[in-house]
Amino acid sequence: MDVGTGGFEGLLPSLQDRVHRAAFLALDLEFTGLHSPFPPSNEPSLFDSPEERYLKARQNVQRFTVTQFGLAIFSNENSNKYLVHSYNFFVLPSTLGVPDVEFSLSASSIQFLSHYGFDFNKFLKDGIPYMNEAQEKILSQHLLEGNWKITSAMDRDVLKKAIDEVTSWITAAEEDETMTLEDLSGCQMLVVQLTLRQALQNIWTQPLGDKKVMVKKVSPQDRQLLENSPHDCFQKERIPLSARGFTNLFQTIVKAKKPLVGHNMLMDLMHLHDKFYKPLPESYEEFKRNIHDLFPVLIDTKTVTKSVWKKCSFPRVSNLLEVYTVFCSSSQNPKDPTCPEIALASDCSRYAEKSSPHEAGYDAFLCGSVLLMSAHFLLCRSTECRDAVEADPSFPQYLTVLAEYLNQVNFIRGSASSINFSGEDGRCRHPPLLVVHVRGCPGLNERHIYQEFKALCRFDVRRLSKNQFILLANKFKHVRLVLSRYKHHPRLQVSIYRHWKHSPHISCLLQVSSIVALWSLLAFVLGRAPCHSL
């Protein structure tokens, strides 16, 4: 179900109710870009520690924005049946009373989204506004001081048109007469009412439905009574609540403390923190603490399915839709009366009829479904040598069998296997490092070495010294292949990296120790030499 700013406010109460009643929530975000090529040192690398990767990704999160927020609400209706309400929320940074937000577009990401039918007009014209706590504080301060401003040119045009209509009407209008302003977005309704109330003391405004505002001519006495009325839905202190837009739903998700499910969800979590909570901190550990406070139970289906793939003879797959298809296939998931039954709500039924890969709401639905199916698979394996799985396993049982994966978010191509949001990060078992010694080719850099080896396999490269480079791969067979192919190479000598032998620090220490030992020996010999008197 697609949701833009026009229908969001009316839908919010039912969304909040469903979130609080859910068994768990699954999400997926789409972005205007993932990785910026500038600076080149920002490229992800197998050498990256979680902290180094976080600092690199933090720059990308600050550069790009969220275009679509997919939320699938899984409700455990009865026994082992789950009803899913899945939503596509188009979101756009708020332009009300805060500094204008700038974001970049990655050509490859935009092309990717376009290929999968993303509606850019809905994103730009009907995106639900949102703001984080820092931006909301700025808006509240500007409202208090009375110096807020509109940063959107479109909103300024709408406001000018509304002011012209009201000022033309009010000169001839009788007291208690009304007029209606139409086709206003949620943010524009706030802007128009705030401006008109400040500029004209003989009018009163009131929202009518989603896109209309009623303007009424009133006496000064009535105006004062209306301003002091507790029923005024447009009091200044409530404006930030309305301007918050989608952040209201985000805060409901945080308060509900339901298990939150994603797939390769590190970038999703970083954008959630930056866009809807607070700007990302410089400290990696602070980021982890904040996320754990917001979402105490995280489940990354990439982490879960990677483990399932290693333990079982599942076919290799490359994306979420393929994982879902494998679990749904009769060969991997034979009909079992205890399997969870997953049904889509009537307003989301198109996902049951047609796949929509890389649509955030659809991917969120896939993610939650994969979680249930993989949890059931693991539950069956854990009980196959003891008792049969009891009829209609509960969701807490699934959480129990998933215990080792909770809060373990997949770490793509780095020095850790996962990021543990409730403890220490898991280390990754990489193949041994290789060291390349270059002979007779001065001026070679990391890019040249990378180009040399990329035809065989993929390595990440770092310079070790003037004529030495370190190679790191993520597959042992690639290490064996390179050692074999370059065994007798005339210019490039490749060997296993030995810290005591190849580390510049150890080499420097050995050289200094040798010099010190040599001078000590020389001093000893000279000190023992006989003295001859003249």
One Martini backbone bead per residue (centre of mass of N, CA, C, O) as a GRO file, in nm:
protein
  534
    1MET     BB    1   0.093   0.038   0.026
    2ASP     BB    2   0.060   0.364  -0.060
    3VAL     BB    3   0.214   0.657   0.110
    4GLY     BB    4   0.143   0.990   0.160
    5THR     BB    5   0.080   1.302   0.281
    6GLY     BB    6  -0.232   1.298   0.229
    7GLY     BB    7  -0.286   1.005   0.406
    8PHE     BB    8  -0.121   0.987   0.676
    9GLU     BB    9  -0.276   1.130   0.911
   10GLY     BB   10  -0.533   0.942   0.893
   11LEU     BB   11  -0.356   0.665   0.934
   12LEU     BB   12  -0.191   0.682   1.201
   13PRO     BB   13  -0.368   0.556   1.428
   14SER     BB   14  -0.380   0.266   1.300
   15LEU     BB   15  -0.076   0.223   1.291
   16GLN     BB   16  -0.020   0.247   1.594
   17ASP     BB   17  -0.200   0.011   1.675
   18ARG     BB   18  -0.056  -0.212   1.506
   19VAL     BB   19   0.221  -0.188   1.632
   20HIS     BB   20   0.134  -0.261   1.930
   21ARG     BB   21   0.001  -0.553   1.820
   22ALA     BB   22   0.253  -0.674   1.728
   23ALA     BB   23   0.498  -0.916   1.696
   24PHE     BB   24   0.644  -0.774   1.443
   25LEU     BB   25   0.893  -0.590   1.249
   26ALA     BB   26   0.949  -0.484   0.908
   27LEU     BB   27   1.221  -0.343   0.705
   28ASP     BB   28   1.278  -0.095   0.433
   29LEU     BB   29   1.514   0.099   0.244
   30GLU     BB   30   1.542   0.377   0.026
   31PHE     BB   31   1.790   0.548  -0.178
   32THR     BB   32   1.990   0.799  -0.346
   33GLY     BB   33   2.234   0.636  -0.208
   34LEU     BB   34   2.537   0.469  -0.090
   35HIS     BB   35   2.818   0.543  -0.248
   36SER     BB   36   3.091   0.750  -0.251
   37PRO     BB   37   3.384   0.819  -0.450
   38PHE     BB   38   3.412   1.058  -0.238
   39PRO     BB   39   3.663   0.970  -0.134
   40PRO     BB   40   3.848   0.694  -0.221
   41SER     BB   41   3.894   0.609   0.092
   42ASN     BB   42   3.569   0.537   0.125
   43GLU     BB   43   3.596   0.265   0.040
   44PRO     BB   44   3.519  -0.038   0.090
   45SER     BB   45   3.694  -0.289   0.300
   46LEU     BB   46   3.843  -0.574   0.423
   47PHE     BB   47   4.015  -0.400   0.637
   48ASP     BB   48   3.777  -0.312   0.789
   49SER     BB   49   3.654  -0.202   1.060
   50PRO     BB   50   3.369  -0.120   1.208
   51GLU     BB   51   3.460   0.171   1.269
   52GLU     BB   52   3.562   0.245   0.985
   53ARG     BB   53   3.298   0.187   0.837
   54TYR     BB   54   3.120   0.384   0.988
   55LEU     BB   55   3.273   0.645   0.903
   56LYS     BB   56   3.220   0.605   0.604
   57ALA     BB   57   2.905   0.572   0.611
   58ARG     BB   58   2.838   0.841   0.747
   59GLN     BB   59   2.898   1.017   0.498
   60ASN     BB   60   2.676   0.888   0.320
   61VAL     BB   61   2.429   0.945   0.499
   62GLN     BB   62   2.473   1.262   0.489
   63ARG     BB   63   2.439   1.277   0.166
   64PHE     BB   64   2.192   1.101   0.173
   65THR     BB   65   1.854   0.974   0.124
   66VAL     BB   66   1.527   0.895   0.183
   67THR     BB   67   1.250   0.767  -0.023
   68GLN     BB   68   1.170   0.485   0.125
   69PHE     BB   69   0.942   0.328   0.364
   70GLY     BB   70   0.932   0.001   0.476
   71LEU     BB   71   0.637  -0.158   0.638
   72ALA     BB   72   0.590  -0.463   0.823
   73ILE     BB   73   0.303  -0.592   0.992
   74PHE     BB   74   0.310  -0.858   1.227
   75SER     BB   75   0.026  -1.050   1.312
   76ASN     BB   76  -0.088  -1.272   1.565
   77GLU     BB   77  -0.390  -1.387   1.536
   78ASN     BB   78  -0.366  -1.721   1.525
   79SER     BB   79  -0.165  -1.922   1.629
   80ASN     BB   80   0.025  -1.963   1.312
   81LYS     BB   81  -0.095  -1.680   1.217
   82TYR     BB   82  -0.013  -1.414   0.977
   83LEU     BB   83  -0.077  -1.072   0.951
   84VAL     BB   84  -0.011  -0.838   0.676
   85HIS     BB   85   0.100  -0.499   0.685
   86SER     BB   86   0.204  -0.318   0.394
   87TYR     BB   87   0.426  -0.030   0.344
   88ASN     BB   88   0.466   0.273   0.141
   89PHE     BB   89   0.675   0.538   0.228
   90PHE     BB   90   0.693   0.859   0.125
   91VAL     BB   91   0.988   1.059   0.178
   92LEU     BB   92   1.067   1.403   0.300
   93PRO     BB   93   1.219   1.660   0.392
   94SER     BB   94   1.165   1.915   0.578
   95THR     BB   95   1.055   2.284   0.520
   96LEU     BB   96   0.976   2.371   0.820
   97GLY     BB   97   1.176   2.595   0.995
   98VAL     BB   98   1.434   2.476   0.851
   99PRO     BB   99   1.704   2.406   0.716
  100ASP     BB  100   1.788   2.333   0.415
  101VAL     BB  101   1.797   2.024   0.265
  102GLU     BB  102   2.069   1.839   0.147
  103PHE     BB  103   2.109   1.611  -0.141
  104SER     BB  104   2.214   1.331  -0.309
  105LEU     BB  105   2.266   1.176  -0.636
  106SER     BB  106   2.289   0.859  -0.767
  107ALA     BB  107   2.291   0.738  -1.076
  108SER     BB  108   2.276   0.431  -1.015
  109SER     BB  109   2.038   0.445  -0.811
  110ILE     BB  110   1.830   0.581  -0.996
  111GLN     BB  111   1.840   0.366  -1.214
  112PHE     BB  112   1.755   0.133  -1.034
  113LEU     BB  113   1.479   0.245  -0.943
  114SER     BB  114   1.365   0.288  -1.228
  115HIS     BB  115   1.374  -0.012  -1.317
  116TYR     BB  116   1.161  -0.073  -1.058
  117GLY     BB  117   0.934   0.172  -1.064
  118PHE     BB  118   0.990   0.433  -0.936
  119ASP     BB  119   0.814   0.719  -0.788
  120PHE     BB  120   0.933   1.035  -0.813
  121ASN     BB  121   0.682   1.216  -0.793
  122LYS     BB  122   0.587   1.116  -0.516
  123PHE     BB  123   0.841   1.186  -0.360
  124LEU     BB  124   0.838   1.505  -0.434
  125LYS     BB  125   0.512   1.574  -0.400
  126ASP     BB  126   0.427   1.331  -0.155
  127GLY     BB  127   0.618   1.356   0.071
  128ILE     BB  128   0.679   1.285   0.391
  129PRO     BB  129   0.759   1.456   0.645
  130TYR     BB  130   1.071   1.505   0.836
  131MET     BB  131   1.246   1.487   1.163
  132ASN     BB  132   1.473   1.550   1.393
  133GLU     BB  133   1.556   1.662   1.701
  134ALA     BB  134   1.731   1.900   1.605
  135GLN     BB  135   1.518   2.024   1.410
  136GLU     BB  136   1.289   2.057   1.618
  137LYS     BB  137   1.439   2.258   1.797
  138ILE     BB  138   1.462   2.481   1.586
  139LEU     BB  139   1.160   2.519   1.533
  140SER     BB  140   1.075   2.590   1.825
  141GLN     BB  141   1.255   2.842   1.845
  142HIS     BB  142   1.132   2.998   1.604
  143LEU     BB  143   0.843   3.006   1.715
  144LEU     BB  144   0.911   3.155   1.979
  145GLU     BB  145   1.049   3.407   1.811
  146GLY     BB  146   0.900   3.451   1.521
  147ASN     BB  147   1.143   3.344   1.278
  148TRP     BB  148   1.025   3.176   1.077
  149LYS     BB  149   1.067   2.977   0.767
  150ILE     BB  150   1.051   2.924   0.418
  151THR     BB  151   1.226   2.697   0.187
  152SER     BB  152   0.996   2.652  -0.013
  153ALA     BB  153   0.889   2.762  -0.318
  154MET     BB  154   0.614   2.622  -0.331
  155ASP     BB  155   0.510   2.719  -0.053
  156ARG     BB  156   0.527   3.020  -0.120
  157ASP     BB  157   0.319   3.016  -0.350
  158VAL     BB  158   0.082   2.906  -0.185
  159LEU     BB  159   0.080   3.133   0.025
  160LYS     BB  160   0.032   3.371  -0.165
  161LYS     BB  161  -0.238   3.270  -0.274
  162ALA     BB  162  -0.386   3.261  -0.001
  163ILE     BB  163  -0.354   3.559   0.078
  164ASP     BB  164  -0.498   3.677  -0.169
  165GLU     BB  165  -0.773   3.540  -0.121
  166VAL     BB  166  -0.830   3.648   0.168
  167THR     BB  167  -0.793   3.958   0.123
  168SER     BB  168  -1.018   3.976  -0.095
  169TRP     BB  169  -1.254   3.859   0.084
  170ILE     BB  170  -1.256   4.025   0.368
  171THR     BB  171  -1.366   4.311   0.284
  172ALA     BB  172  -1.673   4.181   0.216
  173ALA     BB  173  -1.704   4.027   0.467
  174GLU     BB  174  -1.880   3.883   0.711
  175GLU     BB  175  -1.945   3.797   1.008
  176ASP     BB  176  -1.901   3.439   1.008
  177GLU     BB  177  -1.782   3.409   0.752
  178THR     BB  178  -1.673   3.172   0.493
  179MET     BB  179  -1.383   2.994   0.367
  180THR     BB  180  -1.193   2.785   0.123
  181LEU     BB  181  -0.892   2.606   0.122
  182GLU     BB  182  -0.722   2.420  -0.129
  183ASP     BB  183  -0.478   2.194  -0.199
  184LEU     BB  184  -0.325   2.101   0.074
  185SER     BB  185  -0.074   2.014   0.244
  186GLY     BB  186   0.027   1.945   0.552
  187CYS     BB  187   0.246   2.171   0.558
  188GLN     BB  188   0.073   2.399   0.423
  189MET     BB  189  -0.144   2.415   0.644
  190LEU     BB  190   0.046   2.526   0.857
  191VAL     BB  191   0.158   2.777   0.711
  192VAL     BB  192  -0.109   2.920   0.648
  193GLN     BB  193  -0.223   2.944   0.936
  194LEU     BB  194   0.013   3.087   1.073
  195THR     BB  195   0.016   3.338   0.886
  196LEU     BB  196  -0.279   3.435   0.905
  197ARG     BB  197  -0.290   3.470   1.217
  198GLN     BB  198  -0.058   3.682   1.228
  199ALA     BB  199  -0.174   3.896   1.007
  200LEU     BB  200  -0.486   3.835   1.103
  201GLN     BB  201  -0.717   3.937   1.365
  202ASN     BB  202  -1.013   3.867   1.195
  203ILE     BB  203  -0.935   3.556   1.199
  204TRP     BB  204  -1.001   3.199   1.142
  205THR     BB  205  -0.874   2.864   1.166
  206GLN     BB  206  -0.953   2.534   1.002
  207PRO     BB  207  -0.939   2.215   0.948
  208LEU     BB  208  -1.050   2.017   0.647
  209GLY     BB  209  -0.925   1.753   0.650
  210ASP     BB  210  -0.646   1.702   0.442
  211LYS     BB  211  -0.668   1.979   0.212
  212LYS     BB  212  -0.825   2.181   0.413
  213VAL     BB  213  -0.916   2.533   0.489
  214MET     BB  214  -1.083   2.727   0.719
  215VAL     BB  215  -1.212   3.066   0.691
  216LYS     BB  216  -1.292   3.308   0.951
  217LYS     BB  217  -1.479   3.577   1.042
  218VAL     BB  218  -1.394   3.777   1.333
  219SER     BB  219  -1.392   3.899   1.632
  220PRO     BB  220  -1.182   3.997   1.877
  221GLN     BB  221  -1.329   3.837   2.101
  222ASP     BB  222  -1.342   3.563   1.953
  223ARG     BB  223  -1.044   3.533   1.906
  224GLN     BB  224  -0.959   3.512   2.204
  225LEU     BB  225  -1.127   3.263   2.271
  226LEU     BB  226  -1.003   3.071   2.058
  227GLU     BB  227  -0.703   3.088   2.156
  228ASN     BB  228  -0.798   2.969   2.458
  229SER     BB  229  -0.880   2.708   2.348
  230PRO     BB  230  -0.845   2.359   2.398
  231HIS     BB  231  -0.961   2.286   2.088
  232ASP     BB  232  -0.720   2.385   1.947
  233CYS     BB  233  -0.539   2.224   1.677
  234PHE     BB  234  -0.333   2.508   1.643
  235GLN     BB  235  -0.113   2.520   1.845
  236LYS     BB  236   0.211   2.599   1.874
  237GLU     BB  237   0.298   2.342   2.044
  238ARG     BB  238   0.169   2.149   1.799
  239ILE     BB  239   0.334   2.193   1.541
  240PRO     BB  240   0.574   1.994   1.569
  241LEU     BB  241   0.392   1.743   1.564
  242SER     BB  242   0.303   1.791   1.265
  243ALA     BB  243   0.589   1.846   1.130
  244ARG     BB  244   0.709   1.558   1.185
  245GLY     BB  245   0.536   1.338   1.072
  246PHE     BB  246   0.691   1.042   1.031
  247THR     BB  247   0.824   1.054   1.316
  248ASN     BB  248   0.576   0.957   1.471
  249LEU     BB  249   0.603   0.659   1.380
  250PHE     BB  250   0.888   0.610   1.474
  251GLN     BB  251   0.822   0.660   1.779
  252THR     BB  252   0.627   0.424   1.799
  253ILE     BB  253   0.831   0.202   1.736
  254VAL     BB  254   1.015   0.262   1.976
  255LYS     BB  255   0.800   0.228   2.207
  256ALA     BB  256   0.712  -0.074   2.139
  257LYS     BB  257   0.961  -0.281   2.126
  258LYS     BB  258   0.982  -0.447   1.878
  259PRO     BB  259   1.088  -0.660   1.675
  260LEU     BB  260   1.348  -0.590   1.431
  261VAL     BB  261   1.350  -0.639   1.076
  262GLY     BB  262   1.618  -0.718   0.841
  263HIS     BB  263   1.838  -0.669   0.544
  264ASN     BB  264   2.118  -0.559   0.560
  265MET     BB  265   2.075  -0.314   0.813
  266LEU     BB  266   2.290  -0.092   0.865
  267MET     BB  267   2.198   0.147   0.682
  268ASP     BB  268   1.917   0.166   0.798
  269LEU     BB  269   2.005   0.239   1.091
  270MET     BB  270   2.162   0.496   1.019
  271HIS     BB  271   1.920   0.648   0.894
  272LEU     BB  272   1.731   0.640   1.133
  273HIS     BB  273   1.912   0.803   1.319
  274ASP     BB  274   1.961   1.060   1.133
  275LYS     BB  275   1.654   1.131   1.037
  276PHE     BB  276   1.466   1.051   1.323
  277TYR     BB  277   1.663   1.128   1.565
  278LYS     BB  278   1.992   1.172   1.523
  279PRO     BB  279   2.277   1.265   1.451
  280LEU     BB  280   2.550   1.112   1.382
  281PRO     BB  281   2.794   1.002   1.557
  282GLU     BB  282   3.137   0.963   1.581
  283SER     BB  283   3.078   0.731   1.767
  284TYR     BB  284   3.039   0.396   1.742
  285GLU     BB  285   2.949   0.319   2.032
  286GLU     BB  286   2.718   0.523   2.050
  287PHE     BB  287   2.555   0.412   1.820
  288LYS     BB  288   2.505   0.132   1.943
  289ARG     BB  289   2.362   0.228   2.198
  290ASN     BB  290   2.130   0.380   2.064
  291ILE     BB  291   2.009   0.144   1.904
  292HIS     BB  292   1.958  -0.040   2.151
  293ASP     BB  293   1.759   0.157   2.286
  294LEU     BB  294   1.554   0.166   2.050
  295PHE     BB  295   1.637  -0.156   1.959
  296PRO     BB  296   1.665  -0.439   2.146
  297VAL     BB  297   1.549  -0.614   1.885
  298LEU     BB  298   1.747  -0.762   1.637
  299ILE     BB  299   1.698  -0.892   1.290
  300ASP     BB  300   1.912  -1.040   1.049
  301THR     BB  301   1.853  -1.233   0.771
  302LYS     BB  302   2.141  -1.257   0.669
  303THR     BB  303   2.261  -1.392   0.918
  304VAL     BB  304   2.070  -1.633   0.927
  305THR     BB  305   2.104  -1.747   0.629
  306LYS     BB  306   2.407  -1.791   0.638
  307SER     BB  307   2.390  -2.017   0.850
  308VAL     BB  308   2.198  -2.205   0.699
  309TRP     BB  309   2.381  -2.245   0.452
  310LYS     BB  310   2.615  -2.386   0.612
  311LYS     BB  311   2.439  -2.624   0.750
  312CYS     BB  312   2.299  -2.652   0.468
  313SER     BB  313   2.170  -2.768   0.145
  314PHE     BB  314   2.160  -2.484   0.001
  315PRO     BB  315   2.117  -2.276  -0.234
  316ARG     BB  316   2.265  -2.026  -0.392
  317VAL     BB  317   2.217  -1.678  -0.317
  318SER     BB  318   2.182  -1.300  -0.369
  319ASN     BB  319   1.880  -1.239  -0.266
  320LEU     BB  320   1.582  -1.197  -0.110
  321LEU     BB  321   1.393  -1.325  -0.324
  322GLU     BB  322   1.555  -1.592  -0.345
  323VAL     BB  323   1.520  -1.678  -0.056
  324TYR     BB  324   1.211  -1.690  -0.059
  325THR     BB  325   1.187  -1.897  -0.292
  326VAL     BB  326   1.335  -2.128  -0.151
  327PHE     BB  327   1.143  -2.151   0.096
  328CYS     BB  328   0.882  -2.201  -0.097
  329SER     BB  329   0.985  -2.449  -0.192
  330SER     BB  330   0.915  -2.786  -0.184
  331SER     BB  331   1.211  -2.897  -0.133
  332GLN     BB  332   1.262  -2.700   0.132
  333ASN     BB  333   0.924  -2.671   0.201
  334PRO     BB  334   0.740  -2.885   0.299
  335LYS     BB  335   0.445  -2.975   0.388
  336ASP     BB  336   0.349  -2.823   0.705
  337PRO     BB  337   0.125  -2.780   0.963
  338THR     BB  338   0.344  -2.595   1.141
  339CYS     BB  339   0.364  -2.381   0.954
  340PRO     BB  340   0.358  -2.067   0.886
  341GLU     BB  341   0.093  -1.844   0.820
  342ILE     BB  342   0.087  -1.609   0.544
  343ALA     BB  343  -0.108  -1.304   0.531
  344LEU     BB  344  -0.247  -1.061   0.340
  345ALA     BB  345  -0.390  -0.786   0.337
  346SER     BB  346  -0.620  -0.644   0.130
  347ASP     BB  347  -0.439  -0.369   0.084
  348CYS     BB  348  -0.178  -0.590   0.002
  349SER     BB  349  -0.243  -0.816  -0.226
  350ARG     BB  350  -0.043  -0.760  -0.467
  351TYR     BB  351   0.199  -0.928  -0.341
  352ALA     BB  352   0.056  -1.208  -0.404
  353GLU     BB  353   0.046  -1.160  -0.731
  354LYS     BB  354   0.317  -0.966  -0.731
  355SER     BB  355   0.629  -0.890  -0.775
  356SER     BB  356   0.836  -0.607  -0.601
  357PRO     BB  357   1.131  -0.541  -0.631
  358HIS     BB  358   1.256  -0.268  -0.448
  359GLU     BB  359   1.010  -0.236  -0.280
  360ALA     BB  360   0.988  -0.161   0.039
  361GLY     BB  361   0.726  -0.313   0.122
  362TYR     BB  362   0.800  -0.584  -0.010
  363ASP     BB  363   1.075  -0.632   0.130
  364ALA     BB  364   0.954  -0.635   0.414
  365PHE     BB  365   0.777  -0.882   0.368
  366LEU     BB  366   1.005  -1.079   0.294
  367CYS     BB  367   1.167  -1.050   0.553
  368GLY     BB  368   0.950  -1.158   0.753
  369SER     BB  369   0.905  -1.430   0.608
  370VAL     BB  370   1.195  -1.537   0.627
  371LEU     BB  371   1.206  -1.542   0.929
  372LEU     BB  372   0.982  -1.751   0.981
  373MET     BB  373   1.098  -1.981   0.799
  374SER     BB  374   1.381  -2.003   0.931
  375ALA     BB  375   1.283  -2.051   1.220
  376HIS     BB  376   1.130  -2.312   1.157
  377PHE     BB  377   1.368  -2.468   1.045
  378LEU     BB  378   1.541  -2.454   1.306
  379LEU     BB  379   1.331  -2.589   1.492
  380CYS     BB  380   1.325  -2.860   1.344
  381ARG     BB  381   1.631  -2.926   1.381
  382SER     BB  382   1.632  -2.903   1.703
  383THR     BB  383   1.395  -3.155   1.716
  384GLU     BB  384   1.458  -3.414   1.533
  385CYS     BB  385   1.618  -3.578   1.777
  386ARG     BB  386   1.357  -3.563   1.944
  387ASP     BB  387   1.096  -3.392   1.912
  388ALA     BB  388   0.837  -3.285   1.776
  389VAL     BB  389   0.682  -3.030   1.655
  390GLU     BB  390   0.464  -2.843   1.773
  391ALA     BB  391   0.176  -2.722   1.743
  392ASP     BB  392   0.186  -2.411   1.682
  393PRO     BB  393   0.419  -2.218   1.704
  394SER     BB  394   0.553  -1.963   1.865
  395PHE     BB  395   0.722  -1.670   1.858
  396PRO     BB  396   0.900  -1.717   2.113
  397GLN     BB  397   1.021  -1.978   1.994
  398TYR     BB  398   1.164  -1.843   1.761
  399LEU     BB  399   1.342  -1.658   1.935
  400THR     BB  400   1.494  -1.886   2.076
  401VAL     BB  401   1.623  -2.012   1.809
  402LEU     BB  402   1.748  -1.703   1.746
  403ALA     BB  403   1.942  -1.604   1.977
  404GLU     BB  404   2.234  -1.596   1.827
  405TYR     BB  405   2.113  -1.349   1.620
  406LEU     BB  406   2.066  -1.133   1.809
  407ASN     BB  407   2.199  -0.823   1.720
  408GLN     BB  408   2.320  -0.943   1.439
  409VAL     BB  409   2.478  -0.756   1.201
  410ASN     BB  410   2.571  -0.747   0.898
  411PHE     BB  411   2.910  -0.758   0.754
  412ILE     BB  412   3.045  -0.623   0.471
  413ARG     BB  413   3.342  -0.672   0.389
  414GLY     BB  414   3.536  -0.746   0.664
  415SER     BB  415   3.678  -0.797   0.992
  416ALA     BB  416   3.377  -0.873   1.038
  417SER     BB  417   3.082  -1.064   1.054
  418SER     BB  418   2.953  -0.873   1.285
  419ILE     BB  419   2.726  -0.659   1.454
  420ASN     BB  420   2.703  -0.604   1.804
  421PHE     BB  421   2.443  -0.436   1.986
  422SER     BB  422   2.510  -0.624   2.276
  423GLY     BB  423   2.834  -0.624   2.208
  424GLU     BB  424   3.079  -0.786   2.069
  425ASP     BB  425   3.228  -0.824   1.783
  426GLY     BB  426   3.260  -1.040   1.526
  427ARG     BB  427   3.491  -1.228   1.392
  428CYS     BB  428   3.680  -1.287   1.093
  429ARG     BB  429   3.766  -1.551   0.868
  430HIS     BB  430   4.044  -1.515   0.694
  431PRO     BB  431   4.260  -1.534   0.479
  432PRO     BB  432   4.567  -1.499   0.418
  433LEU     BB  433   4.799  -1.285   0.373
  434LEU     BB  434   4.951  -1.103   0.110
  435VAL     BB  435   5.275  -1.041  -0.039
  436VAL     BB  436   5.404  -0.788  -0.262
  437HIS     BB  437   5.704  -0.789  -0.452
  438VAL     BB  438   5.861  -0.533  -0.628
  439ARG     BB  439   6.055  -0.559  -0.937
  440GLY     BB  440   6.157  -0.299  -1.147
  441CYS     BB  441   5.877  -0.100  -1.071
  442PRO     BB  442   5.847   0.202  -1.039
  443GLY     BB  443   5.533   0.364  -0.931
  444LEU     BB  444   5.354   0.175  -0.802
  445ASN     BB  445   5.016   0.115  -0.707
  446GLU     BB  446   4.722  -0.003  -0.592
  447ARG     BB  447   4.579   0.006  -0.871
  448HIS     BB  448   4.782  -0.168  -1.027
  449ILE     BB  449   4.757  -0.420  -0.853
  450TYR     BB  450   4.457  -0.464  -0.889
  451GLN     BB  451   4.464  -0.497  -1.202
  452GLU     BB  452   4.649  -0.747  -1.204
  453PHE     BB  453   4.439  -0.942  -1.019
  454LYS     BB  454   4.130  -0.919  -1.123
  455ALA     BB  455   4.122  -1.154  -1.335
  456LEU     BB  456   4.129  -1.377  -1.109
  457CYS     BB  457   4.051  -1.186  -0.854
  458ARG     BB  458   3.943  -1.046  -0.545
  459PHE     BB  459   4.125  -0.774  -0.405
  460ASP     BB  460   4.262  -0.602  -0.143
  461VAL     BB  461   4.470  -0.301  -0.119
  462ARG     BB  462   4.792  -0.231   0.047
  463ARG     BB  463   5.042  -0.044   0.147
  464LEU     BB  464   5.362  -0.118   0.301
  465SER     BB  465   5.575  -0.005   0.092
  466LYS     BB  466   5.742   0.101  -0.172
  467ASN     BB  467   5.756  -0.238  -0.281
  468GLN     BB  468   5.492  -0.313  -0.100
  469PHE     BB  469   5.199  -0.536  -0.079
  470ILE     BB  470   4.871  -0.599   0.039
  471LEU     BB  471   4.659  -0.889   0.035
  472LEU     BB  472   4.289  -0.935   0.046
  473ALA     BB  473   4.071  -1.202   0.086
  474ASN     BB  474   3.754  -1.416   0.105
  475LYS     BB  475   3.917  -1.664  -0.038
  476PHE     BB  476   4.120  -1.939  -0.037
  477LYS     BB  477   4.137  -2.008  -0.345
  478HIS     BB  478   4.267  -1.737  -0.429
  479VAL     BB  479   4.532  -1.771  -0.283
  480ARG     BB  480   4.622  -2.032  -0.424
  481LEU     BB  481   4.614  -1.922  -0.714
  482VAL     BB  482   4.825  -1.693  -0.687
  483LEU     BB  483   5.062  -1.858  -0.581
  484SER     BB  484   5.076  -2.034  -0.836
  485ARG     BB  485   5.091  -1.816  -1.074
  486TYR     BB  486   5.340  -1.640  -0.906
  487LYS     BB  487   5.594  -1.819  -0.851
  488HIS     BB  488   5.765  -1.715  -1.143
  489HIS     BB  489   5.764  -1.417  -1.142
  490PRO     BB  490   5.971  -1.155  -1.249
  491ARG     BB  491   5.828  -0.896  -1.069
  492LEU     BB  492   5.628  -1.075  -0.877
  493GLN     BB  493   5.643  -1.145  -0.534
  494VAL     BB  494   5.457  -1.406  -0.374
  495SER     BB  495   5.347  -1.422  -0.028
  496ILE     BB  496   5.313  -1.491   0.287
  497TYR     BB  497   5.230  -1.315   0.555
  498ARG     BB  498   5.477  -1.205   0.800
  499HIS     BB  499   5.507  -1.014   1.064
  500TRP     BB  500   5.815  -1.059   1.146
  501LYS     BB  501   5.905  -1.001   0.834
  502HIS     BB  502   5.705  -0.751   0.702
  503SER     BB  503   5.694  -0.552   0.916
  504PRO     BB  504   5.805  -0.232   0.948
  505HIS     BB  505   5.830  -0.227   1.259
  506ILE     BB  506   6.000  -0.482   1.292
  507SER     BB  507   6.227  -0.403   1.099
  508CYS     BB  508   6.307  -0.148   1.253
  509LEU     BB  509   6.365  -0.286   1.524
  510LEU     BB  510   6.587  -0.477   1.415
  511GLN     BB  511   6.776  -0.259   1.312
  512VAL     BB  512   6.817  -0.112   1.579
  513SER     BB  513   6.915  -0.361   1.735
  514SER     BB  514   7.164  -0.414   1.559
  515ILE     BB  515   7.304  -0.146   1.608
  516VAL     BB  516   7.319  -0.163   1.914
  517ALA     BB  517   7.474  -0.432   1.922
  518LEU     BB  518   7.718  -0.338   1.760
  519TRP     BB  519   7.802  -0.105   1.950
  520SER     BB  520   7.831  -0.278   2.201
  521LEU     BB  521   8.052  -0.461   2.090
  522LEU     BB  522   8.254  -0.241   2.022
  523ALA     BB  523   8.276  -0.126   2.309
  524PHE     BB  524   8.375  -0.388   2.435
  525VAL     BB  525   8.632  -0.427   2.265
  526LEU     BB  526   8.760  -0.148   2.327
  527GLY     BB  527   8.758  -0.188   2.641
  528ARG     BB  528   8.959  -0.452   2.620
  529ALA     BB  529   9.185  -0.300   2.520
  530PRO     BB  530   9.512  -0.237   2.545
  531CYS     BB  531   9.725  -0.017   2.718
  532HIS     BB  532   9.981   0.214   2.598
  533SER     BB  533  10.254   0.354   2.708
  534LEU     BB  534  10.487   0.614   2.633
   0.00000   0.00000   0.00000
